[in-house]
PDB file of C-alpha atoms and ligand atoms in Angstrom:
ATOM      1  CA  UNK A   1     -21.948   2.543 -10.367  1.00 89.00           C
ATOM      2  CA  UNK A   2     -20.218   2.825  -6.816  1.00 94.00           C
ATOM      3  CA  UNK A   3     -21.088   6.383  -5.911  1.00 95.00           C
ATOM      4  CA  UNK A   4     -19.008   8.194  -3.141  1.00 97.00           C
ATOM      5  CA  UNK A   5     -20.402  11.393  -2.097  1.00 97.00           C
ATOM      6  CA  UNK A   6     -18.413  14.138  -0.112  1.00 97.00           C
ATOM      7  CA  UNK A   7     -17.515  11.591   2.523  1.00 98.00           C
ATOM      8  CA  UNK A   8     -15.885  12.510   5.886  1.00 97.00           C
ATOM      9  CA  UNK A   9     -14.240  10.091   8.668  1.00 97.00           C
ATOM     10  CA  UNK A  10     -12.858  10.872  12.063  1.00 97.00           C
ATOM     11  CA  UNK A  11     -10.821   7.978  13.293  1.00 95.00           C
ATOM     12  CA  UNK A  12      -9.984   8.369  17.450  1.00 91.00           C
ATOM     13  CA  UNK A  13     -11.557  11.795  17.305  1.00 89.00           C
ATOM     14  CA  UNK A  14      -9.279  13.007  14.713  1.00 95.00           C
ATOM     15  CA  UNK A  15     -10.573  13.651  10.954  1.00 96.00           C
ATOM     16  CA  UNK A  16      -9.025  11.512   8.489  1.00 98.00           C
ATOM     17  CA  UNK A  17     -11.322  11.928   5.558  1.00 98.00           C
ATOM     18  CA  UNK A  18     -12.302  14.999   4.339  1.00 97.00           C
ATOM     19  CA  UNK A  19     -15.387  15.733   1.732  1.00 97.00           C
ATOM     20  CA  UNK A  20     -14.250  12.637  -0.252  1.00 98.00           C
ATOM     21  CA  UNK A  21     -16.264  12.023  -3.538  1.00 97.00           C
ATOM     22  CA  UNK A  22     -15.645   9.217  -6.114  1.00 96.00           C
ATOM     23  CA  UNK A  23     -17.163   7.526  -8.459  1.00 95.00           C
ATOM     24  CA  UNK A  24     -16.663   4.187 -10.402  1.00 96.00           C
ATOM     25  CA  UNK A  25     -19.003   2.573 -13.362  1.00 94.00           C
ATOM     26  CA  UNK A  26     -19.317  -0.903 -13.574  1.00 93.00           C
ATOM     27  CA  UNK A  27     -16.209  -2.906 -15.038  1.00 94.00           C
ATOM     28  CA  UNK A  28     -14.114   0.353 -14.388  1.00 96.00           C
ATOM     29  CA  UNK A  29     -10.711   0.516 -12.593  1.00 97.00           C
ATOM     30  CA  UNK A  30      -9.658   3.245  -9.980  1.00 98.00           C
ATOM     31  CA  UNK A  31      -6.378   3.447  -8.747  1.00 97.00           C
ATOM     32  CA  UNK A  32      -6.174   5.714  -5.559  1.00 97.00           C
ATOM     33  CA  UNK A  33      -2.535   6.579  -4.841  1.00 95.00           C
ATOM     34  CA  UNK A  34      -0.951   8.603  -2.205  1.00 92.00           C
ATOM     35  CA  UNK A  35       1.607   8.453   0.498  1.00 90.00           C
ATOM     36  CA  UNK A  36       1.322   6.472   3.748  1.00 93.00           C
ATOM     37  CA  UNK A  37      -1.166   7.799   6.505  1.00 95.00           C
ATOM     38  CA  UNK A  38      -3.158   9.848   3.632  1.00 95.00           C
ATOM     39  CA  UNK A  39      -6.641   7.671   4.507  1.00 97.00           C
ATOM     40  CA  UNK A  40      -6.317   5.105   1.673  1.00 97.00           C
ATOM     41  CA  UNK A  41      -7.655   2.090   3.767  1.00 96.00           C
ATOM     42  CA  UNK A  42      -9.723   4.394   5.868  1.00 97.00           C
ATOM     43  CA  UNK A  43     -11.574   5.291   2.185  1.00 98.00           C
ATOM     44  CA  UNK A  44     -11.907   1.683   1.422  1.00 97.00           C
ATOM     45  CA  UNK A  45     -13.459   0.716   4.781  1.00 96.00           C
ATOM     46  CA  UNK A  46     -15.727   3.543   4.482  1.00 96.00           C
ATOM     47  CA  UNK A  47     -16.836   1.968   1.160  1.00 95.00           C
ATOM     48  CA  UNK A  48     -17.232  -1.334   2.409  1.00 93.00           C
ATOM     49  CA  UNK A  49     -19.302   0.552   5.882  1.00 92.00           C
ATOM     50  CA  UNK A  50     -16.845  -0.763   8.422  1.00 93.00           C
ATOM     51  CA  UNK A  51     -15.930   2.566   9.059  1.00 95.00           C
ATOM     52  CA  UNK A  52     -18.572   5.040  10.142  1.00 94.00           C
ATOM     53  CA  UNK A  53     -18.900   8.667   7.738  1.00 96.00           C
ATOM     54  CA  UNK A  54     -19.946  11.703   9.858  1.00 96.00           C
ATOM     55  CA  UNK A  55     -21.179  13.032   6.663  1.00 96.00           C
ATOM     56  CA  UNK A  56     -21.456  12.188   3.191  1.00 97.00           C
ATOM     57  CA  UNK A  57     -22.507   8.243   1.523  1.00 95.00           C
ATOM     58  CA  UNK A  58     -21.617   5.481  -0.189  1.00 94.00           C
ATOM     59  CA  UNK A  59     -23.570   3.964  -2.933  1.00 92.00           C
ATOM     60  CA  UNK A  60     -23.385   1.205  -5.232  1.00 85.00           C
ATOM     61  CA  UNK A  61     -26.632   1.135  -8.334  1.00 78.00           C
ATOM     62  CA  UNK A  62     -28.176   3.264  -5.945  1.00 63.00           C
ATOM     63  CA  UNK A  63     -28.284   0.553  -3.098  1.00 62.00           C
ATOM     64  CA  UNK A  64     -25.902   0.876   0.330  1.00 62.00           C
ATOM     65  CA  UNK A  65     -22.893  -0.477  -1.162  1.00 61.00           C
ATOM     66  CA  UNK A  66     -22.400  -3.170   2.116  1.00 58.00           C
ATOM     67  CA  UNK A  67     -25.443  -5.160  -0.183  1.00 60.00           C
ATOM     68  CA  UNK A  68     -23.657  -5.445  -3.106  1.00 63.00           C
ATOM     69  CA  UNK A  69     -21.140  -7.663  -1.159  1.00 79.00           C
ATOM     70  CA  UNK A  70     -17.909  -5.676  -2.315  1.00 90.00           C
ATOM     71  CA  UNK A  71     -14.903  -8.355  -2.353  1.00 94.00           C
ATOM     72  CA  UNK A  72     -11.988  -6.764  -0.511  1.00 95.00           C
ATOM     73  CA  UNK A  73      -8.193  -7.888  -0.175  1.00 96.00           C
ATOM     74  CA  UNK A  74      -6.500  -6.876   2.568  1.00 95.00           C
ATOM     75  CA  UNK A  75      -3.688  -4.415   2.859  1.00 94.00           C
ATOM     76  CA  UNK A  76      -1.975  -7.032   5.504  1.00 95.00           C
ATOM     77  CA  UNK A  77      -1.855 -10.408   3.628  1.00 94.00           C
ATOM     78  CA  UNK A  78      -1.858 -12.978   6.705  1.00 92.00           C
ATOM     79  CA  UNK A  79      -4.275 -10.969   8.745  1.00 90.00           C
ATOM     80  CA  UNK A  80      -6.947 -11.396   6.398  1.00 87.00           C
ATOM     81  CA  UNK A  81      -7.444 -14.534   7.075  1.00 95.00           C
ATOM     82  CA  UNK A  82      -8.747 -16.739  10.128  1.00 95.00           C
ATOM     83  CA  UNK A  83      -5.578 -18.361  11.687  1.00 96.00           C
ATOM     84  CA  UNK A  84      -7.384 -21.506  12.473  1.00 96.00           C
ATOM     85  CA  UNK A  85      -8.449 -22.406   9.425  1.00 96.00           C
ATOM     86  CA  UNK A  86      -6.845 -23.533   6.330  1.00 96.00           C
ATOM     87  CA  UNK A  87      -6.120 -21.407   3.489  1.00 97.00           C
ATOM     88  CA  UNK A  88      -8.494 -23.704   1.985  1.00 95.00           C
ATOM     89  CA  UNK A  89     -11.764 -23.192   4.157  1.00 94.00           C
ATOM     90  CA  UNK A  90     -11.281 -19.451   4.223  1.00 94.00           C
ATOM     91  CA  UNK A  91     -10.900 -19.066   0.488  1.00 95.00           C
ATOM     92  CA  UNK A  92     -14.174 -21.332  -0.456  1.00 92.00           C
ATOM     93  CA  UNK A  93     -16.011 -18.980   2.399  1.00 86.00           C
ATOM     94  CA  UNK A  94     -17.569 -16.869   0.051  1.00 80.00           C
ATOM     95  CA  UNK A  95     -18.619 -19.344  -1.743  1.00 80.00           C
ATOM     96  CA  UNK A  96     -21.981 -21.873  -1.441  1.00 69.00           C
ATOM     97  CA  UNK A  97     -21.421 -24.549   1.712  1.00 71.00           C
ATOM     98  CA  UNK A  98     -20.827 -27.564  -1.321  1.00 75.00           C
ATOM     99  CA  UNK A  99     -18.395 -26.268  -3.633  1.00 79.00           C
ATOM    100  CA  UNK A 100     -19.324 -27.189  -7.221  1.00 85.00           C
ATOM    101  CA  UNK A 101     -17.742 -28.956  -9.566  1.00 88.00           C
ATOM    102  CA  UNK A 102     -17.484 -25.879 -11.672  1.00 88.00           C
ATOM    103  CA  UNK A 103     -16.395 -23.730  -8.390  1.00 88.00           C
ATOM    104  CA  UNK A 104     -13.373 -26.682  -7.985  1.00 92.00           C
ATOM    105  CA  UNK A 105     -12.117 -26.125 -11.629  1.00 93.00           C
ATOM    106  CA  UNK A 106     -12.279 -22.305 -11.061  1.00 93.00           C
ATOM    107  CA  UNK A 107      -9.754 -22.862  -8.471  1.00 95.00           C
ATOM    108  CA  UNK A 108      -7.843 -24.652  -9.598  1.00 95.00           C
ATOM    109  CA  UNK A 109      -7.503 -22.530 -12.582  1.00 96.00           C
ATOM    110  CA  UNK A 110      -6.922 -19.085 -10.632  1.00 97.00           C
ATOM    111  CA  UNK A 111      -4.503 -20.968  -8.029  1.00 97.00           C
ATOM    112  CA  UNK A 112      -2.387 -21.842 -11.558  1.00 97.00           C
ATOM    113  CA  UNK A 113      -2.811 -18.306 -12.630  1.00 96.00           C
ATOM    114  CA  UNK A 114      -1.638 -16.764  -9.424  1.00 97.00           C
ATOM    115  CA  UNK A 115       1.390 -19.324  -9.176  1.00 97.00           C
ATOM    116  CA  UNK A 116       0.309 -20.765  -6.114  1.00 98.00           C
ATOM    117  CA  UNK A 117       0.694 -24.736  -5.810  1.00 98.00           C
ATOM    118  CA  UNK A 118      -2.995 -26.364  -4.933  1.00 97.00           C
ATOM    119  CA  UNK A 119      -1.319 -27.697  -1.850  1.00 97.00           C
ATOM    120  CA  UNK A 120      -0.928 -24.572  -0.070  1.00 98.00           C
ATOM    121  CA  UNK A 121      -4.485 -24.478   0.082  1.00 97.00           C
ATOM    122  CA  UNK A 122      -4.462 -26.908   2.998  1.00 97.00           C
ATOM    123  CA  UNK A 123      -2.165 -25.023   4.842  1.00 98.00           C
ATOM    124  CA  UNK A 124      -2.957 -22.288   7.579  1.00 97.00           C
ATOM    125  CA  UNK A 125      -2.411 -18.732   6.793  1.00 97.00           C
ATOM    126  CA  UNK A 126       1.195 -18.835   9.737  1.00 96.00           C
ATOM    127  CA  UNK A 127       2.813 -21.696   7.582  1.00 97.00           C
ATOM    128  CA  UNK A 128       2.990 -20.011   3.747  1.00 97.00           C
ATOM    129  CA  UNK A 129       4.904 -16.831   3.318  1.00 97.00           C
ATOM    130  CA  UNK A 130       3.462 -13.518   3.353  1.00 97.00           C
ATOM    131  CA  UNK A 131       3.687 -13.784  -1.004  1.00 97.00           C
ATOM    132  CA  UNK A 132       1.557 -16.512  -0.881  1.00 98.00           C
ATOM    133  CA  UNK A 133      -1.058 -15.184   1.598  1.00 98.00           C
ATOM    134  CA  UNK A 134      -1.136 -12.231  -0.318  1.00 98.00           C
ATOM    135  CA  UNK A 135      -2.107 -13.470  -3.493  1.00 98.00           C
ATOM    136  CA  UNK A 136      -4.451 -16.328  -1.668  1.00 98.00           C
ATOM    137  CA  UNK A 137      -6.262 -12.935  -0.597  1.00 97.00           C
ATOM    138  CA  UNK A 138      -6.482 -11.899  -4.337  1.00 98.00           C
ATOM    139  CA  UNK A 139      -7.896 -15.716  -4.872  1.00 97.00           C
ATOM    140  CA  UNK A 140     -10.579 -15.495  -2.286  1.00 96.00           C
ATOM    141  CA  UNK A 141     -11.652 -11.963  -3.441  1.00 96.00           C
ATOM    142  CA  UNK A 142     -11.720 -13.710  -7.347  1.00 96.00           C
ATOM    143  CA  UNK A 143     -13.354 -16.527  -6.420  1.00 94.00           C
ATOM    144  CA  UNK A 144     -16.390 -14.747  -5.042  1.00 88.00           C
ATOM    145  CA  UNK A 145     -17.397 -12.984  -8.669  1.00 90.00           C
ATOM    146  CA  UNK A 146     -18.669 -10.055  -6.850  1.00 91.00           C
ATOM    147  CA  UNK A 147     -19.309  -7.331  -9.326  1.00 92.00           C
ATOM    148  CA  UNK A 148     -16.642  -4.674  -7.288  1.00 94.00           C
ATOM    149  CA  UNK A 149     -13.388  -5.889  -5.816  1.00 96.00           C
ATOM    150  CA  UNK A 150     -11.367  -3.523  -3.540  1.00 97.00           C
ATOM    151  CA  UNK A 151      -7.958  -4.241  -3.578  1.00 98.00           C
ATOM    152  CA  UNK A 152      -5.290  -2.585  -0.539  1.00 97.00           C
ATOM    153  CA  UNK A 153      -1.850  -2.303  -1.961  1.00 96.00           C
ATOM    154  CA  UNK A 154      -2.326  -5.898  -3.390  1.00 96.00           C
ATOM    155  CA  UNK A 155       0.594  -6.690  -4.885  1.00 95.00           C
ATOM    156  CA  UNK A 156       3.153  -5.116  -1.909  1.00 94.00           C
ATOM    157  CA  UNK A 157       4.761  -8.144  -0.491  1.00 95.00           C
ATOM    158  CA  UNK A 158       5.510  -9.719  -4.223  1.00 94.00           C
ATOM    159  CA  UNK A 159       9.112  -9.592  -6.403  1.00 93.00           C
ATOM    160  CA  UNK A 160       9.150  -7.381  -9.523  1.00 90.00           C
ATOM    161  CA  UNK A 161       8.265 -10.528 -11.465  1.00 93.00           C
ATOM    162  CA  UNK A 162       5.361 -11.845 -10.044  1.00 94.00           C
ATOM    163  CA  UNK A 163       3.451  -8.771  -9.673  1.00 94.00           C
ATOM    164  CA  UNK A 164       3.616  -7.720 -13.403  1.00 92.00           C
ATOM    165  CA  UNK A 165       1.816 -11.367 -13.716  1.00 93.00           C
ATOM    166  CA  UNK A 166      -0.286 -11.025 -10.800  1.00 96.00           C
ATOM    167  CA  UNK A 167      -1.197  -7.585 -12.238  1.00 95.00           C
ATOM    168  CA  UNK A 168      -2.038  -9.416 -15.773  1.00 95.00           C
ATOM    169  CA  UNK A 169      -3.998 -11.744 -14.356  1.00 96.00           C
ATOM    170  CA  UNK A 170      -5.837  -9.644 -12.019  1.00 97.00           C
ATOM    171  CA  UNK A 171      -6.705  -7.560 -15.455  1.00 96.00           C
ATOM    172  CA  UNK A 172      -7.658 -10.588 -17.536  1.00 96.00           C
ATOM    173  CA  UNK A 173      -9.987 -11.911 -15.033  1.00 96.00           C
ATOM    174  CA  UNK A 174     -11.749  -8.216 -15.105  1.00 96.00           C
ATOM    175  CA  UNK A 175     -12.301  -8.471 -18.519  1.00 95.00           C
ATOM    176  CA  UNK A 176     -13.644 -11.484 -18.501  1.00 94.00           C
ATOM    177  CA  UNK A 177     -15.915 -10.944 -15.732  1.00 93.00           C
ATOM    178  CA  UNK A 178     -16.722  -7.362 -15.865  1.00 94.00           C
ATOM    179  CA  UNK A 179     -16.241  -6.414 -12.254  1.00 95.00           C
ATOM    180  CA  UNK A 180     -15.383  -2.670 -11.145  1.00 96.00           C
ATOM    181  CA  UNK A 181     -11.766  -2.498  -9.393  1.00 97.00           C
ATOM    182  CA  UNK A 182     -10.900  -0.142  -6.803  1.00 98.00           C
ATOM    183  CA  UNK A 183      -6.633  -0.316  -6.312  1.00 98.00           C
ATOM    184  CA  UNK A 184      -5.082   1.102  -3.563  1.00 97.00           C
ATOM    185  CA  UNK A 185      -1.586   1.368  -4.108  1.00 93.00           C
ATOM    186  CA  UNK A 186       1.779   3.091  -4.063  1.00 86.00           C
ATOM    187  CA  UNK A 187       3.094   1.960  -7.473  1.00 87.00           C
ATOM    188  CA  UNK A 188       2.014   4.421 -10.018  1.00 89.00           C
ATOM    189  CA  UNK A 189       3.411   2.390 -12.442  1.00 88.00           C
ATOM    190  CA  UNK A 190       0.895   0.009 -11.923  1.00 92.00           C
ATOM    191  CA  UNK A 191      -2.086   2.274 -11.461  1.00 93.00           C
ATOM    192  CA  UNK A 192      -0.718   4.018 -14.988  1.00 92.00           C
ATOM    193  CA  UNK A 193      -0.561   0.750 -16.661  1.00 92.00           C
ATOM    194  CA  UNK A 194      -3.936  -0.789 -15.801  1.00 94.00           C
ATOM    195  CA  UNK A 195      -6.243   1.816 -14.398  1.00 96.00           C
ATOM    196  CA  UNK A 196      -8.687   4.030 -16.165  1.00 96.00           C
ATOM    197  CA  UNK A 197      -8.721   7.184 -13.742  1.00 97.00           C
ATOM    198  CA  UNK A 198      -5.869   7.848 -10.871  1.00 97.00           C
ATOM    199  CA  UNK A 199      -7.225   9.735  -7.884  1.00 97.00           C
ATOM    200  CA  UNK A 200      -4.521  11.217  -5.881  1.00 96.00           C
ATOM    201  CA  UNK A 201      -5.578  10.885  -1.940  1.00 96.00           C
ATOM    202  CA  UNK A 202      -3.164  13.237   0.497  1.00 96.00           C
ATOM    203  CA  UNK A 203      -3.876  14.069   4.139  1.00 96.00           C
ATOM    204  CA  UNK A 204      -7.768  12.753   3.363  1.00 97.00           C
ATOM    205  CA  UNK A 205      -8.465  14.945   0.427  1.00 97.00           C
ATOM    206  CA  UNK A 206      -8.436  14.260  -3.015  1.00 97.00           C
ATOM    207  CA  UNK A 207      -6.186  16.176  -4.766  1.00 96.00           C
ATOM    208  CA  UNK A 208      -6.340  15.014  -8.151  1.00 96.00           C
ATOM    209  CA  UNK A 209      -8.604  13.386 -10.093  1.00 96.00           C
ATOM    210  CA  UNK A 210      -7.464  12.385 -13.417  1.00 95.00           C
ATOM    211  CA  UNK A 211      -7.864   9.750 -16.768  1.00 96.00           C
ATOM    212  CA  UNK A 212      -4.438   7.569 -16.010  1.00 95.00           C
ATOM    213  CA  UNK A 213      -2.981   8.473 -19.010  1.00 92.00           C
ATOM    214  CA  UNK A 214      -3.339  12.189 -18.395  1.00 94.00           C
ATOM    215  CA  UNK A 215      -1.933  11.894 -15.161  1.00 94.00           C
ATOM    216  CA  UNK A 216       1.472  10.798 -16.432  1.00 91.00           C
ATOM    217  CA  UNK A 217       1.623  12.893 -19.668  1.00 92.00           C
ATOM    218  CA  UNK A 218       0.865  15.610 -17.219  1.00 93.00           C
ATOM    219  CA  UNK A 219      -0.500  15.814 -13.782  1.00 94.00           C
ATOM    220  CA  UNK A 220      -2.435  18.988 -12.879  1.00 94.00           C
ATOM    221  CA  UNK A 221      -1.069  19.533  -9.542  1.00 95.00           C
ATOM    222  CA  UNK A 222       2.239  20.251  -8.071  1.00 94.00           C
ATOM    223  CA  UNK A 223       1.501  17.328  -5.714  1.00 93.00           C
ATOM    224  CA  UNK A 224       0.691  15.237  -8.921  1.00 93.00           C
ATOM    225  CA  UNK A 225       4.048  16.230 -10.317  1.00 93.00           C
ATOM    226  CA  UNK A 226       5.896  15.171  -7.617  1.00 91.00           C
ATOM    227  CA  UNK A 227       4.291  11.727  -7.090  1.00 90.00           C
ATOM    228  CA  UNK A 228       4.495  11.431 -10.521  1.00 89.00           C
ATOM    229  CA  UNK A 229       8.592  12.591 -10.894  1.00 88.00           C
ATOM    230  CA  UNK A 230       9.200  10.755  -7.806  1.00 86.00           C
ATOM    231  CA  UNK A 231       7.872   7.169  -9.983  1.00 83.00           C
ATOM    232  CA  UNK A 232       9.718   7.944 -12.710  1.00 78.00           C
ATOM    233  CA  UNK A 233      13.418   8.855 -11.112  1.00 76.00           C
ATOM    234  CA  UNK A 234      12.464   4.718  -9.346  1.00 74.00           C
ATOM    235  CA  UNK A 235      11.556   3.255 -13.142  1.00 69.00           C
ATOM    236  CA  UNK A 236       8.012   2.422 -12.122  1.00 70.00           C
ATOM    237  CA  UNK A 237       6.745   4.609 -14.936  1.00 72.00           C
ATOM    238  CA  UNK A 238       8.765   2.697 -17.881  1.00 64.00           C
ATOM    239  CA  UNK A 239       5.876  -0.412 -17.922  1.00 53.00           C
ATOM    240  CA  UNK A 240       3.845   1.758 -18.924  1.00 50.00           C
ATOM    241  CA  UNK A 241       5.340   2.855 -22.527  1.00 43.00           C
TER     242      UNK A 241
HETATM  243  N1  ATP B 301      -7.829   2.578  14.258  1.00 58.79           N
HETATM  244  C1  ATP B 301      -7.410   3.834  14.134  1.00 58.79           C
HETATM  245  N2  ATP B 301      -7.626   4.752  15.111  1.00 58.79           N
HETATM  246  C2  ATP B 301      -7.224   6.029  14.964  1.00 58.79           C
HETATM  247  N3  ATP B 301      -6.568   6.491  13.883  1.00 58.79           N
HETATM  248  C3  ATP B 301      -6.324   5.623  12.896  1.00 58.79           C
HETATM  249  C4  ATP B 301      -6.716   4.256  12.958  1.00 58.79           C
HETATM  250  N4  ATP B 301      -6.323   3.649  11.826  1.00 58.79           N
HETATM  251  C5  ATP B 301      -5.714   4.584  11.083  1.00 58.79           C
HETATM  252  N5  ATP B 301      -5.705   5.761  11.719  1.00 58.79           N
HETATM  253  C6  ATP B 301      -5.141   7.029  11.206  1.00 58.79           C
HETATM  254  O1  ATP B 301      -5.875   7.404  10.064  1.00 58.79           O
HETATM  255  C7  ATP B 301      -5.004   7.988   9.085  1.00 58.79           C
HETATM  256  C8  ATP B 301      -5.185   7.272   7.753  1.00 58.79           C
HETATM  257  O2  ATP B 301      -4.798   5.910   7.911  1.00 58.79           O
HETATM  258  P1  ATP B 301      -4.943   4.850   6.736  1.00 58.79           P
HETATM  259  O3  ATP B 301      -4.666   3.505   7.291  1.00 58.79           O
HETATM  260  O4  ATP B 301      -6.239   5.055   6.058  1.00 58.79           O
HETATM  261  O5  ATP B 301      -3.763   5.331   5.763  1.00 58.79           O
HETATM  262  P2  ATP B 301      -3.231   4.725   4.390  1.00 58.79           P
HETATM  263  O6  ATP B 301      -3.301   5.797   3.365  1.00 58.79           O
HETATM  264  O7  ATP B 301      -3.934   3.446   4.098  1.00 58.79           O
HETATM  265  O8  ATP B 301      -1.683   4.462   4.723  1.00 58.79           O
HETATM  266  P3  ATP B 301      -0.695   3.262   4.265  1.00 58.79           P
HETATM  267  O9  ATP B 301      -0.269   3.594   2.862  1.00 58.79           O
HETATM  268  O10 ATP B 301       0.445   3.368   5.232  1.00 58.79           O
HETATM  269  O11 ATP B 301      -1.440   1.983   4.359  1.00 58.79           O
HETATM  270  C9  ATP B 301      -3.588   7.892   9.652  1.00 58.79           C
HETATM  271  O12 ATP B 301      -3.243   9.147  10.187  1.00 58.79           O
HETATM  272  C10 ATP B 301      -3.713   6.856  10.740  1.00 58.79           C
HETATM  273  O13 ATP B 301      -2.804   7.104  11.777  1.00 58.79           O
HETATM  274 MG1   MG B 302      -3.353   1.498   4.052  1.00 58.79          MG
END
């Protein structure tokens, strides 16, 4: 269970989080929506202890959640990755110095389910386009089997098509594997469609806290309402039916 307990951040002397608490059992999925500047990534880095809480923690099975080795993609798909290296290198990174046999065919397989041609692997992260860095983020984050993967806005720099098979596969793989998914994004048709609670973040507080389904049947806050409105006058909300 990753616990988060009344957590509060000050980036640059200014708060950003505010008595933030969360919580997410093993093999769950949390979506956290809310607009842009509300502390999304600031709550993830928190999580992951690259950003210092004034007050409040962050636990994971009742051990500092850094030890669990959270997998994380990155809101900014190229800058996620060391420019010097090839796609290749940086992926396997999480992984044991000699990649196994087994670790090889697991590759191979996700780089097939992500739609990304094995050769791209040898490229750097500058010469594939932002698409493909962002889902060879999602592939390094798989690829490590940790048991909680963080994902920033992961499927923001992909066409309509690939991210409802991006989001499939992201899915599959979690039920497979079990792990606990924390998403970060803006689509609330995705975060309806795939994710068991919806936590509405704005201006560092959460402001809703809700089963997914509940939240678009009826959200419980005027805020809630109009995120939730706002997603269905755009058709993000008719995947979910
Ligand atoms: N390095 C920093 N120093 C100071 N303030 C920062 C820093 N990074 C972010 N902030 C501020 O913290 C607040 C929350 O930023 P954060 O990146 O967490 O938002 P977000 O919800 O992820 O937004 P977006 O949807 O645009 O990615 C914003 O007001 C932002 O300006
Ligand atoms: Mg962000």
């Amino acid at each position: 269970m990753l616990k988060v307990e009344g957590i509060s951040v000050r980036r640059g002397g200014t708060p950003v989080l505010h008595d933030v608490s969360l919580a997410l059992a093993p093999g769950a999925t949390l979506a956290v929506v809310g607009e842009s500047g509300a502390g999304k990534s600031t709550l993830i880095g928190a999580i992951l202890g690259l950003i210092r809480c004034a007050a409040g923690q962050v636990t994971w099975t009742d051990a500092p959640a850094p030890k669990c080795r959270p997998a994380l993609v990155m809101q900014e798909p190229r800058a996620a990755f060391n420019p010097h290296l090839s796609l290749r290198r940086s992926v396997m990174e999480p992984l044991a110095k000699q990649a196994s046999a087994g670790d090889l065919n697991r590759l191979y397989r996700l780089c097939d389910g992500l739609e990304l041609h094995p050769d791209l692997l040898d490229r750097r992260p500058n010469q594939v386009s932002i698409g493909q860095a962002q889902r060879m983020g999602i592939l390094r984050a798989l690829i490590a089997k940790s048991p909680l993967v963080l994902f920033d806005e992961p499927l923001s720099a992909l066409d309509a098509a690939t991210q409802k098979h991006t989001a499939r596969l992201i899915s599959d793989m979690q039920g497979q594997e079990g792990f606990a998914a924390l998403i970060v994004t803006h689509d609330l048709g995705y975060a309806a469609a795939f994710a068991d609670h919806i936590a509405v973040l704005r201006a560092g507080r959460i402001e809703e806290y809700s089963a997914a389904r509940a939240f678009v049947e009826a959200p419980q806050t005027a805020y809630g309402r109009t995120l939730r409105d706002a997603a269905f006058s755009l058709g993000a909300l008719e995947r979910v039916a």
